[in-house]
């Protein structure tokens, strides 16, 4: 292949990705070029007529091929923005999504503070964002996956935030009580996994996706076990699938939570279920609508 300018490489890359059926082909090609060259957008605009070196061309071709095959862009660039934080991500963790920012925003909107526990923490995106933007005195991120915790540890260093990390199957290694518990657990029904996009199905960790037959397995445990780990008046915030709001709210009600609410995202879909645990673990039934 003869030498080509960045502009020509971007155009060819966009054509390659579009032919493979990848969305936002032109933008992705440009982002991959910027990643290869370690350029920001301004650098790229100023250098568009420069020739791409053979070494950078080979690296760009590798990334184009992998993206065309379905590898998510964030796993190629090793970066995702979440609530204003630039986080490291790779195949060991789910890619933080805007949907999950809704959970962070709800916790902040409520003015929650004190000691925080985030379960199924993955990249650590939720507790890191809450440490950055909230008023928490300390935060613990827990995950069953040692590999996921290694990514969270990278993000702890990257952000400089004092996140404690612990390997635990939900509460098995966590005896403490907290003011706030958050979780974005696996919630996809097992039978639905194969119908997901190739980016999710073939590349994101199945351990972080599969919520068992009905998608509610982790919510049953969280509802049953969270009360023993919340201080009086403590709050539980759960991200959910868009059809799970009523079912998860019912699980919390049965577990003596009160002030239960289903929060919708900007698209109008059920996204968060939250509830409070009052002194003695007793629910003030009827105090809050489902």
PDB file of C-alpha atoms in Angstrom:
ATOM      1  CA  UNK A   1       0.000   0.000   0.000  1.00  0.00           C
ATOM      2  CA  UNK A   2       1.375   3.395  -0.994  1.00  0.00           C
ATOM      3  CA  UNK A   3       1.620   6.121   1.607  1.00  0.00           C
ATOM      4  CA  UNK A   4      -1.617   7.999   2.207  1.00  0.00           C
ATOM      5  CA  UNK A   5      -2.588  11.129   4.046  1.00  0.00           C
ATOM      6  CA  UNK A   6      -4.571  11.010   7.248  1.00  0.00           C
ATOM      7  CA  UNK A   7      -7.578  12.299   5.323  1.00  0.00           C
ATOM      8  CA  UNK A   8      -7.287   9.446   2.821  1.00  0.00           C
ATOM      9  CA  UNK A   9      -6.770   6.887   5.582  1.00  0.00           C
ATOM     10  CA  UNK A  10      -9.861   8.119   7.383  1.00  0.00           C
ATOM     11  CA  UNK A  11     -11.966   7.880   4.236  1.00  0.00           C
ATOM     12  CA  UNK A  12     -10.732   4.362   3.462  1.00  0.00           C
ATOM     13  CA  UNK A  13     -11.279   3.288   7.072  1.00  0.00           C
ATOM     14  CA  UNK A  14     -14.818   4.646   7.048  1.00  0.00           C
ATOM     15  CA  UNK A  15     -15.558   2.682   3.879  1.00  0.00           C
ATOM     16  CA  UNK A  16     -14.169  -0.484   5.449  1.00  0.00           C
ATOM     17  CA  UNK A  17     -16.268  -0.118   8.592  1.00  0.00           C
ATOM     18  CA  UNK A  18     -19.417   0.836   6.702  1.00  0.00           C
ATOM     19  CA  UNK A  19     -19.039  -2.236   4.474  1.00  0.00           C
ATOM     20  CA  UNK A  20     -18.842  -4.354   7.641  1.00  0.00           C
ATOM     21  CA  UNK A  21     -22.098  -2.824   8.891  1.00  0.00           C
ATOM     22  CA  UNK A  22     -20.557  -0.862  11.749  1.00  0.00           C
ATOM     23  CA  UNK A  23     -22.387   2.271  12.858  1.00  0.00           C
ATOM     24  CA  UNK A  24     -20.781   5.722  12.904  1.00  0.00           C
ATOM     25  CA  UNK A  25     -18.101   4.471  10.524  1.00  0.00           C
ATOM     26  CA  UNK A  26     -16.525   7.835   9.713  1.00  0.00           C
ATOM     27  CA  UNK A  27     -16.345   8.978  13.326  1.00  0.00           C
ATOM     28  CA  UNK A  28     -14.916   5.627  14.406  1.00  0.00           C
ATOM     29  CA  UNK A  29     -12.253   5.681  11.704  1.00  0.00           C
ATOM     30  CA  UNK A  30     -11.214   9.157  12.838  1.00  0.00           C
ATOM     31  CA  UNK A  31     -11.112   8.126  16.505  1.00  0.00           C
ATOM     32  CA  UNK A  32      -8.968   5.106  15.694  1.00  0.00           C
ATOM     33  CA  UNK A  33      -6.543   7.292  13.770  1.00  0.00           C
ATOM     34  CA  UNK A  34      -6.347   9.736  16.664  1.00  0.00           C
ATOM     35  CA  UNK A  35      -5.700   6.819  19.020  1.00  0.00           C
ATOM     36  CA  UNK A  36      -2.887   5.457  16.851  1.00  0.00           C
ATOM     37  CA  UNK A  37      -1.271   8.882  16.566  1.00  0.00           C
ATOM     38  CA  UNK A  38      -2.028   9.972  20.159  1.00  0.00           C
ATOM     39  CA  UNK A  39      -3.741  13.050  18.727  1.00  0.00           C
ATOM     40  CA  UNK A  40      -6.596  15.119  20.035  1.00  0.00           C
ATOM     41  CA  UNK A  41      -9.119  16.448  17.530  1.00  0.00           C
ATOM     42  CA  UNK A  42      -7.259  19.722  16.979  1.00  0.00           C
ATOM     43  CA  UNK A  43      -3.997  17.865  16.337  1.00  0.00           C
ATOM     44  CA  UNK A  44      -5.805  15.706  13.823  1.00  0.00           C
ATOM     45  CA  UNK A  45      -7.398  18.606  11.924  1.00  0.00           C
ATOM     46  CA  UNK A  46      -4.052  20.362  11.608  1.00  0.00           C
ATOM     47  CA  UNK A  47      -2.319  17.209  10.330  1.00  0.00           C
ATOM     48  CA  UNK A  48      -4.938  15.790   7.959  1.00  0.00           C
ATOM     49  CA  UNK A  49      -2.736  16.278   4.892  1.00  0.00           C
ATOM     50  CA  UNK A  50       0.309  14.649   6.526  1.00  0.00           C
ATOM     51  CA  UNK A  51       1.353  11.182   5.403  1.00  0.00           C
ATOM     52  CA  UNK A  52       0.720   8.231   7.689  1.00  0.00           C
ATOM     53  CA  UNK A  53       3.911   6.315   8.474  1.00  0.00           C
ATOM     54  CA  UNK A  54       4.174   2.601   7.581  1.00  0.00           C
ATOM     55  CA  UNK A  55       4.222   1.700  11.270  1.00  0.00           C
ATOM     56  CA  UNK A  56       1.113   3.760  12.051  1.00  0.00           C
ATOM     57  CA  UNK A  57      -0.587   2.421   8.923  1.00  0.00           C
ATOM     58  CA  UNK A  58      -0.047  -1.160  10.109  1.00  0.00           C
ATOM     59  CA  UNK A  59      -1.428  -0.359  13.565  1.00  0.00           C
ATOM     60  CA  UNK A  60      -4.424   1.435  12.071  1.00  0.00           C
ATOM     61  CA  UNK A  61      -5.129  -1.528   9.791  1.00  0.00           C
ATOM     62  CA  UNK A  62      -5.069  -3.886  12.759  1.00  0.00           C
ATOM     63  CA  UNK A  63      -7.571  -1.766  14.675  1.00  0.00           C
ATOM     64  CA  UNK A  64      -9.838  -1.368  11.640  1.00  0.00           C
ATOM     65  CA  UNK A  65      -9.897  -5.117  11.133  1.00  0.00           C
ATOM     66  CA  UNK A  66     -10.760  -5.762  14.760  1.00  0.00           C
ATOM     67  CA  UNK A  67     -13.490  -3.113  14.818  1.00  0.00           C
ATOM     68  CA  UNK A  68     -14.929  -4.458  11.551  1.00  0.00           C
ATOM     69  CA  UNK A  69     -15.137  -7.898  13.199  1.00  0.00           C
ATOM     70  CA  UNK A  70     -17.193  -6.466  16.059  1.00  0.00           C
ATOM     71  CA  UNK A  71     -14.690  -5.620  18.799  1.00  0.00           C
ATOM     72  CA  UNK A  72     -16.107  -2.536  20.591  1.00  0.00           C
ATOM     73  CA  UNK A  73     -14.310   0.741  19.964  1.00  0.00           C
ATOM     74  CA  UNK A  74     -13.709   1.238  23.694  1.00  0.00           C
ATOM     75  CA  UNK A  75     -11.811  -2.042  23.946  1.00  0.00           C
ATOM     76  CA  UNK A  76      -9.576  -0.882  21.087  1.00  0.00           C
ATOM     77  CA  UNK A  77      -8.835   2.551  22.517  1.00  0.00           C
ATOM     78  CA  UNK A  78      -8.861   1.242  26.122  1.00  0.00           C
ATOM     79  CA  UNK A  79     -10.870   4.246  27.232  1.00  0.00           C
ATOM     80  CA  UNK A  80     -14.423   5.296  28.067  1.00  0.00           C
ATOM     81  CA  UNK A  81     -15.762   8.531  29.480  1.00  0.00           C
ATOM     82  CA  UNK A  82     -18.179   8.147  32.381  1.00  0.00           C
ATOM     83  CA  UNK A  83     -19.623  11.060  34.346  1.00  0.00           C
ATOM     84  CA  UNK A  84     -16.671  13.212  33.303  1.00  0.00           C
ATOM     85  CA  UNK A  85     -14.053  10.604  34.231  1.00  0.00           C
ATOM     86  CA  UNK A  86     -11.742   9.077  31.636  1.00  0.00           C
ATOM     87  CA  UNK A  87     -11.682   5.389  32.590  1.00  0.00           C
ATOM     88  CA  UNK A  88      -9.590   2.461  31.423  1.00  0.00           C
ATOM     89  CA  UNK A  89     -11.605  -0.462  30.043  1.00  0.00           C
ATOM     90  CA  UNK A  90     -10.804  -3.787  28.434  1.00  0.00           C
ATOM     91  CA  UNK A  91     -12.471  -7.151  27.860  1.00  0.00           C
ATOM     92  CA  UNK A  92     -12.419  -7.975  31.585  1.00  0.00           C
ATOM     93  CA  UNK A  93     -15.239  -5.504  32.334  1.00  0.00           C
ATOM     94  CA  UNK A  94     -18.452  -4.169  30.875  1.00  0.00           C
ATOM     95  CA  UNK A  95     -18.092  -0.882  29.052  1.00  0.00           C
ATOM     96  CA  UNK A  96     -19.638   1.851  31.267  1.00  0.00           C
ATOM     97  CA  UNK A  97     -22.713   3.271  29.558  1.00  0.00           C
ATOM     98  CA  UNK A  98     -24.779   6.413  29.724  1.00  0.00           C
ATOM     99  CA  UNK A  99     -27.653   4.360  31.166  1.00  0.00           C
ATOM    100  CA  UNK A 100     -25.559   3.774  34.279  1.00  0.00           C
ATOM    101  CA  UNK A 101     -24.884   7.495  34.631  1.00  0.00           C
ATOM    102  CA  UNK A 102     -28.597   7.695  35.526  1.00  0.00           C
ATOM    103  CA  UNK A 103     -27.865   5.737  38.711  1.00  0.00           C
ATOM    104  CA  UNK A 104     -25.044   8.086  39.691  1.00  0.00           C
ATOM    105  CA  UNK A 105     -27.228  11.104  38.963  1.00  0.00           C
ATOM    106  CA  UNK A 106     -30.061   9.744  41.118  1.00  0.00           C
ATOM    107  CA  UNK A 107     -27.762   9.156  44.091  1.00  0.00           C
ATOM    108  CA  UNK A 108     -26.373  12.685  43.742  1.00  0.00           C
ATOM    109  CA  UNK A 109     -29.852  14.177  43.312  1.00  0.00           C
ATOM    110  CA  UNK A 110     -30.914  12.602  46.608  1.00  0.00           C
ATOM    111  CA  UNK A 111     -27.920  14.135  48.370  1.00  0.00           C
ATOM    112  CA  UNK A 112     -26.861  10.730  49.656  1.00  0.00           C
ATOM    113  CA  UNK A 113     -23.628  10.708  51.636  1.00  0.00           C
ATOM    114  CA  UNK A 114     -21.603   8.756  54.172  1.00  0.00           C
ATOM    115  CA  UNK A 115     -20.198   5.295  53.521  1.00  0.00           C
ATOM    116  CA  UNK A 116     -20.820   3.722  50.110  1.00  0.00           C
ATOM    117  CA  UNK A 117     -20.764   0.132  48.864  1.00  0.00           C
ATOM    118  CA  UNK A 118     -20.936  -0.652  45.143  1.00  0.00           C
ATOM    119  CA  UNK A 119     -21.560  -4.286  44.247  1.00  0.00           C
ATOM    120  CA  UNK A 120     -20.723  -5.864  40.865  1.00  0.00           C
ATOM    121  CA  UNK A 121     -18.405  -2.884  40.534  1.00  0.00           C
ATOM    122  CA  UNK A 122     -16.634  -3.942  37.318  1.00  0.00           C
ATOM    123  CA  UNK A 123     -14.493  -1.014  36.156  1.00  0.00           C
ATOM    124  CA  UNK A 124     -15.334   0.865  39.355  1.00  0.00           C
ATOM    125  CA  UNK A 125     -17.180   3.511  37.367  1.00  0.00           C
ATOM    126  CA  UNK A 126     -20.071   3.999  39.812  1.00  0.00           C
ATOM    127  CA  UNK A 127     -18.155   4.442  43.105  1.00  0.00           C
ATOM    128  CA  UNK A 128     -15.424   6.471  41.422  1.00  0.00           C
ATOM    129  CA  UNK A 129     -17.986   8.866  39.949  1.00  0.00           C
ATOM    130  CA  UNK A 130     -19.728   9.168  43.308  1.00  0.00           C
ATOM    131  CA  UNK A 131     -16.437   9.817  45.094  1.00  0.00           C
ATOM    132  CA  UNK A 132     -15.615  12.472  42.515  1.00  0.00           C
ATOM    133  CA  UNK A 133     -18.934  14.282  42.430  1.00  0.00           C
ATOM    134  CA  UNK A 134     -20.619  13.359  45.720  1.00  0.00           C
ATOM    135  CA  UNK A 135     -20.051  13.715  49.447  1.00  0.00           C
ATOM    136  CA  UNK A 136     -19.053  10.196  50.443  1.00  0.00           C
ATOM    137  CA  UNK A 137     -16.521   9.754  53.204  1.00  0.00           C
ATOM    138  CA  UNK A 138     -15.394   6.396  51.804  1.00  0.00           C
ATOM    139  CA  UNK A 139     -16.356   3.865  49.155  1.00  0.00           C
ATOM    140  CA  UNK A 140     -15.904   0.121  48.714  1.00  0.00           C
ATOM    141  CA  UNK A 141     -16.222  -1.542  45.307  1.00  0.00           C
ATOM    142  CA  UNK A 142     -16.773  -5.294  45.327  1.00  0.00           C
ATOM    143  CA  UNK A 143     -16.872  -7.845  42.533  1.00  0.00           C
ATOM    144  CA  UNK A 144     -16.677 -11.625  42.262  1.00  0.00           C
ATOM    145  CA  UNK A 145     -14.185 -11.250  39.401  1.00  0.00           C
ATOM    146  CA  UNK A 146     -10.540 -10.702  40.327  1.00  0.00           C
ATOM    147  CA  UNK A 147      -9.936  -9.640  36.715  1.00  0.00           C
ATOM    148  CA  UNK A 148     -12.580  -6.928  36.941  1.00  0.00           C
ATOM    149  CA  UNK A 149     -11.081  -5.687  40.203  1.00  0.00           C
ATOM    150  CA  UNK A 150      -7.705  -5.340  38.486  1.00  0.00           C
ATOM    151  CA  UNK A 151      -9.328  -2.934  36.021  1.00  0.00           C
ATOM    152  CA  UNK A 152     -10.994  -1.047  38.873  1.00  0.00           C
ATOM    153  CA  UNK A 153      -7.587  -0.780  40.565  1.00  0.00           C
ATOM    154  CA  UNK A 154      -6.175   0.730  37.349  1.00  0.00           C
ATOM    155  CA  UNK A 155      -8.964   3.300  37.403  1.00  0.00           C
ATOM    156  CA  UNK A 156      -8.341   4.054  41.063  1.00  0.00           C
ATOM    157  CA  UNK A 157      -4.777   4.999  40.138  1.00  0.00           C
ATOM    158  CA  UNK A 158      -5.899   6.819  37.008  1.00  0.00           C
ATOM    159  CA  UNK A 159      -8.402   9.005  38.862  1.00  0.00           C
ATOM    160  CA  UNK A 160      -6.486   9.352  42.128  1.00  0.00           C
ATOM    161  CA  UNK A 161      -9.660   8.591  44.089  1.00  0.00           C
ATOM    162  CA  UNK A 162      -9.550   6.562  47.362  1.00  0.00           C
ATOM    163  CA  UNK A 163     -11.664   3.563  46.336  1.00  0.00           C
ATOM    164  CA  UNK A 164     -11.291   0.406  48.419  1.00  0.00           C
ATOM    165  CA  UNK A 165     -11.672  -2.845  46.476  1.00  0.00           C
ATOM    166  CA  UNK A 166     -12.613  -6.330  47.627  1.00  0.00           C
ATOM    167  CA  UNK A 167     -13.327  -9.635  45.934  1.00  0.00           C
ATOM    168  CA  UNK A 168     -16.722 -10.887  47.056  1.00  0.00           C
ATOM    169  CA  UNK A 169     -19.752 -12.742  45.740  1.00  0.00           C
ATOM    170  CA  UNK A 170     -22.180  -9.947  46.621  1.00  0.00           C
ATOM    171  CA  UNK A 171     -22.037  -9.762  50.448  1.00  0.00           C
ATOM    172  CA  UNK A 172     -20.117 -12.970  51.220  1.00  0.00           C
ATOM    173  CA  UNK A 173     -16.908 -11.123  52.199  1.00  0.00           C
ATOM    174  CA  UNK A 174     -18.556  -7.924  53.409  1.00  0.00           C
ATOM    175  CA  UNK A 175     -19.658  -7.794  57.068  1.00  0.00           C
ATOM    176  CA  UNK A 176     -19.938  -3.997  57.314  1.00  0.00           C
ATOM    177  CA  UNK A 177     -22.977  -1.733  57.102  1.00  0.00           C
ATOM    178  CA  UNK A 178     -23.226   1.253  54.769  1.00  0.00           C
ATOM    179  CA  UNK A 179     -25.283   4.377  54.254  1.00  0.00           C
ATOM    180  CA  UNK A 180     -25.715   3.663  50.551  1.00  0.00           C
ATOM    181  CA  UNK A 181     -25.499   0.500  48.457  1.00  0.00           C
ATOM    182  CA  UNK A 182     -25.446   0.695  44.673  1.00  0.00           C
ATOM    183  CA  UNK A 183     -25.347  -2.101  42.111  1.00  0.00           C
ATOM    184  CA  UNK A 184     -25.574  -2.669  38.392  1.00  0.00           C
ATOM    185  CA  UNK A 185     -25.833  -6.471  38.506  1.00  0.00           C
ATOM    186  CA  UNK A 186     -26.153  -8.905  35.603  1.00  0.00           C
ATOM    187  CA  UNK A 187     -29.787  -8.672  34.498  1.00  0.00           C
ATOM    188  CA  UNK A 188     -30.106 -10.126  31.002  1.00  0.00           C
ATOM    189  CA  UNK A 189     -32.115 -13.330  30.708  1.00  0.00           C
ATOM    190  CA  UNK A 190     -29.846 -16.256  29.796  1.00  0.00           C
ATOM    191  CA  UNK A 191     -31.856 -17.118  26.697  1.00  0.00           C
ATOM    192  CA  UNK A 192     -31.520 -13.540  25.432  1.00  0.00           C
ATOM    193  CA  UNK A 193     -27.710 -13.452  25.465  1.00  0.00           C
ATOM    194  CA  UNK A 194     -27.363 -14.906  21.964  1.00  0.00           C
ATOM    195  CA  UNK A 195     -29.675 -12.254  20.523  1.00  0.00           C
ATOM    196  CA  UNK A 196     -27.478  -9.372  21.680  1.00  0.00           C
ATOM    197  CA  UNK A 197     -25.280  -7.405  19.287  1.00  0.00           C
ATOM    198  CA  UNK A 198     -21.979  -9.017  18.325  1.00  0.00           C
ATOM    199  CA  UNK A 199     -20.150  -6.303  20.275  1.00  0.00           C
ATOM    200  CA  UNK A 200     -21.858  -7.337  23.516  1.00  0.00           C
ATOM    201  CA  UNK A 201     -22.444 -11.056  22.942  1.00  0.00           C
ATOM    202  CA  UNK A 202     -18.960 -11.953  21.747  1.00  0.00           C
ATOM    203  CA  UNK A 203     -16.774  -9.451  23.570  1.00  0.00           C
ATOM    204  CA  UNK A 204     -18.198  -8.209  26.876  1.00  0.00           C
ATOM    205  CA  UNK A 205     -17.810 -10.578  29.862  1.00  0.00           C
ATOM    206  CA  UNK A 206     -20.779 -12.934  30.098  1.00  0.00           C
ATOM    207  CA  UNK A 207     -20.334 -13.137  33.866  1.00  0.00           C
ATOM    208  CA  UNK A 208     -21.379  -9.483  34.024  1.00  0.00           C
ATOM    209  CA  UNK A 209     -24.358  -9.944  31.683  1.00  0.00           C
ATOM    210  CA  UNK A 210     -26.182 -13.166  32.555  1.00  0.00           C
ATOM    211  CA  UNK A 211     -28.922 -12.698  35.156  1.00  0.00           C
ATOM    212  CA  UNK A 212     -30.084 -16.349  34.926  1.00  0.00           C
ATOM    213  CA  UNK A 213     -33.359 -17.613  33.461  1.00  0.00           C
ATOM    214  CA  UNK A 214     -35.564 -14.617  34.228  1.00  0.00           C
ATOM    215  CA  UNK A 215     -32.850 -11.988  34.695  1.00  0.00           C
ATOM    216  CA  UNK A 216     -33.801 -11.455  38.331  1.00  0.00           C
ATOM    217  CA  UNK A 217     -31.459 -13.826  40.178  1.00  0.00           C
ATOM    218  CA  UNK A 218     -29.168 -11.107  41.511  1.00  0.00           C
ATOM    219  CA  UNK A 219     -32.054  -8.817  42.457  1.00  0.00           C
ATOM    220  CA  UNK A 220     -33.524 -11.560  44.638  1.00  0.00           C
ATOM    221  CA  UNK A 221     -30.258 -11.823  46.535  1.00  0.00           C
ATOM    222  CA  UNK A 222     -29.790  -8.064  46.713  1.00  0.00           C
ATOM    223  CA  UNK A 223     -33.301  -7.532  48.043  1.00  0.00           C
ATOM    224  CA  UNK A 224     -32.956 -10.296  50.628  1.00  0.00           C
ATOM    225  CA  UNK A 225     -29.430  -9.469  51.805  1.00  0.00           C
ATOM    226  CA  UNK A 226     -29.002  -5.694  51.493  1.00  0.00           C
ATOM    227  CA  UNK A 227     -31.046  -4.813  54.580  1.00  0.00           C
ATOM    228  CA  UNK A 228     -28.511  -6.484  56.860  1.00  0.00           C
ATOM    229  CA  UNK A 229     -25.782  -4.294  55.357  1.00  0.00           C
ATOM    230  CA  UNK A 230     -27.530  -0.935  55.445  1.00  0.00           C
ATOM    231  CA  UNK A 231     -27.479   1.432  58.388  1.00  0.00           C
ATOM    232  CA  UNK A 232     -30.892   2.643  59.635  1.00  0.00           C
ATOM    233  CA  UNK A 233     -32.284   4.888  56.946  1.00  0.00           C
ATOM    234  CA  UNK A 234     -29.766   3.546  54.445  1.00  0.00           C
ATOM    235  CA  UNK A 235     -30.610   3.557  50.755  1.00  0.00           C
ATOM    236  CA  UNK A 236     -30.328   0.970  48.002  1.00  0.00           C
ATOM    237  CA  UNK A 237     -30.015   1.957  44.316  1.00  0.00           C
ATOM    238  CA  UNK A 238     -30.233  -0.679  41.577  1.00  0.00           C
ATOM    239  CA  UNK A 239     -29.867  -0.344  37.833  1.00  0.00           C
ATOM    240  CA  UNK A 240     -32.380  -2.566  36.030  1.00  0.00           C
ATOM    241  CA  UNK A 241     -33.420  -3.707  32.582  1.00  0.00           C
ATOM    242  CA  UNK A 242     -36.209  -1.659  31.041  1.00  0.00           C
ATOM    243  CA  UNK A 243     -38.898  -4.313  31.667  1.00  0.00           C
ATOM    244  CA  UNK A 244     -37.865  -5.168  35.244  1.00  0.00           C
ATOM    245  CA  UNK A 245     -39.048  -2.175  37.243  1.00  0.00           C
ATOM    246  CA  UNK A 246     -42.228  -3.620  38.745  1.00  0.00           C
ATOM    247  CA  UNK A 247     -40.638  -6.991  39.513  1.00  0.00           C
ATOM    248  CA  UNK A 248     -37.609  -5.514  41.278  1.00  0.00           C
ATOM    249  CA  UNK A 249     -39.751  -3.011  43.194  1.00  0.00           C
ATOM    250  CA  UNK A 250     -41.908  -5.914  44.420  1.00  0.00           C
ATOM    251  CA  UNK A 251     -38.809  -7.763  45.597  1.00  0.00           C
ATOM    252  CA  UNK A 252     -37.737  -4.737  47.638  1.00  0.00           C
ATOM    253  CA  UNK A 253     -41.201  -4.304  49.111  1.00  0.00           C
ATOM    254  CA  UNK A 254     -41.275  -7.954  50.179  1.00  0.00           C
ATOM    255  CA  UNK A 255     -37.864  -7.440  51.828  1.00  0.00           C
ATOM    256  CA  UNK A 256     -39.198  -4.589  54.041  1.00  0.00           C
ATOM    257  CA  UNK A 257     -37.837  -1.672  52.053  1.00  0.00           C
ATOM    258  CA  UNK A 258     -39.886   1.504  51.926  1.00  0.00           C
ATOM    259  CA  UNK A 259     -39.885   4.710  49.867  1.00  0.00           C
ATOM    260  CA  UNK A 260     -39.547   2.467  46.811  1.00  0.00           C
ATOM    261  CA  UNK A 261     -39.448   4.284  43.502  1.00  0.00           C
ATOM    262  CA  UNK A 262     -38.875   3.362  39.880  1.00  0.00           C
ATOM    263  CA  UNK A 263     -36.837   6.006  38.059  1.00  0.00           C
ATOM    264  CA  UNK A 264     -36.957   6.370  34.290  1.00  0.00           C
ATOM    265  CA  UNK A 265     -34.098   7.390  32.018  1.00  0.00           C
ATOM    266  CA  UNK A 266     -34.194  10.199  29.454  1.00  0.00           C
ATOM    267  CA  UNK A 267     -35.801   7.861  26.920  1.00  0.00           C
ATOM    268  CA  UNK A 268     -38.678   7.182  29.319  1.00  0.00           C
ATOM    269  CA  UNK A 269     -37.600   3.623  30.120  1.00  0.00           C
ATOM    270  CA  UNK A 270     -37.480   2.150  33.626  1.00  0.00           C
ATOM    271  CA  UNK A 271     -33.810   2.318  34.605  1.00  0.00           C
ATOM    272  CA  UNK A 272     -33.357   2.585  38.407  1.00  0.00           C
ATOM    273  CA  UNK A 273     -35.192   1.111  41.393  1.00  0.00           C
ATOM    274  CA  UNK A 274     -34.392   2.616  44.769  1.00  0.00           C
ATOM    275  CA  UNK A 275     -35.600   2.102  48.309  1.00  0.00           C
ATOM    276  CA  UNK A 276     -34.794   2.824  51.946  1.00  0.00           C
ATOM    277  CA  UNK A 277     -34.273   0.579  54.961  1.00  0.00           C
ATOM    278  CA  UNK A 278     -35.682   2.051  58.157  1.00  0.00           C
ATOM    279  CA  UNK A 279     -34.623   1.361  61.729  1.00  0.00           C
ATOM    280  CA  UNK A 280     -35.108  -2.267  62.639  1.00  0.00           C
ATOM    281  CA  UNK A 281     -35.552  -3.231  59.012  1.00  0.00           C
ATOM    282  CA  UNK A 282     -39.266  -2.434  59.104  1.00  0.00           C
ATOM    283  CA  UNK A 283     -41.044  -1.042  56.129  1.00  0.00           C
ATOM    284  CA  UNK A 284     -43.361   1.928  56.287  1.00  0.00           C
ATOM    285  CA  UNK A 285     -45.760   0.317  53.837  1.00  0.00           C
ATOM    286  CA  UNK A 286     -47.897   2.632  51.849  1.00  0.00           C
ATOM    287  CA  UNK A 287     -45.517   5.546  52.379  1.00  0.00           C
ATOM    288  CA  UNK A 288     -44.275   5.517  48.786  1.00  0.00           C
ATOM    289  CA  UNK A 289     -45.911   4.534  45.511  1.00  0.00           C
ATOM    290  CA  UNK A 290     -44.486   1.884  43.209  1.00  0.00           C
TER     291      UNK A 290
END
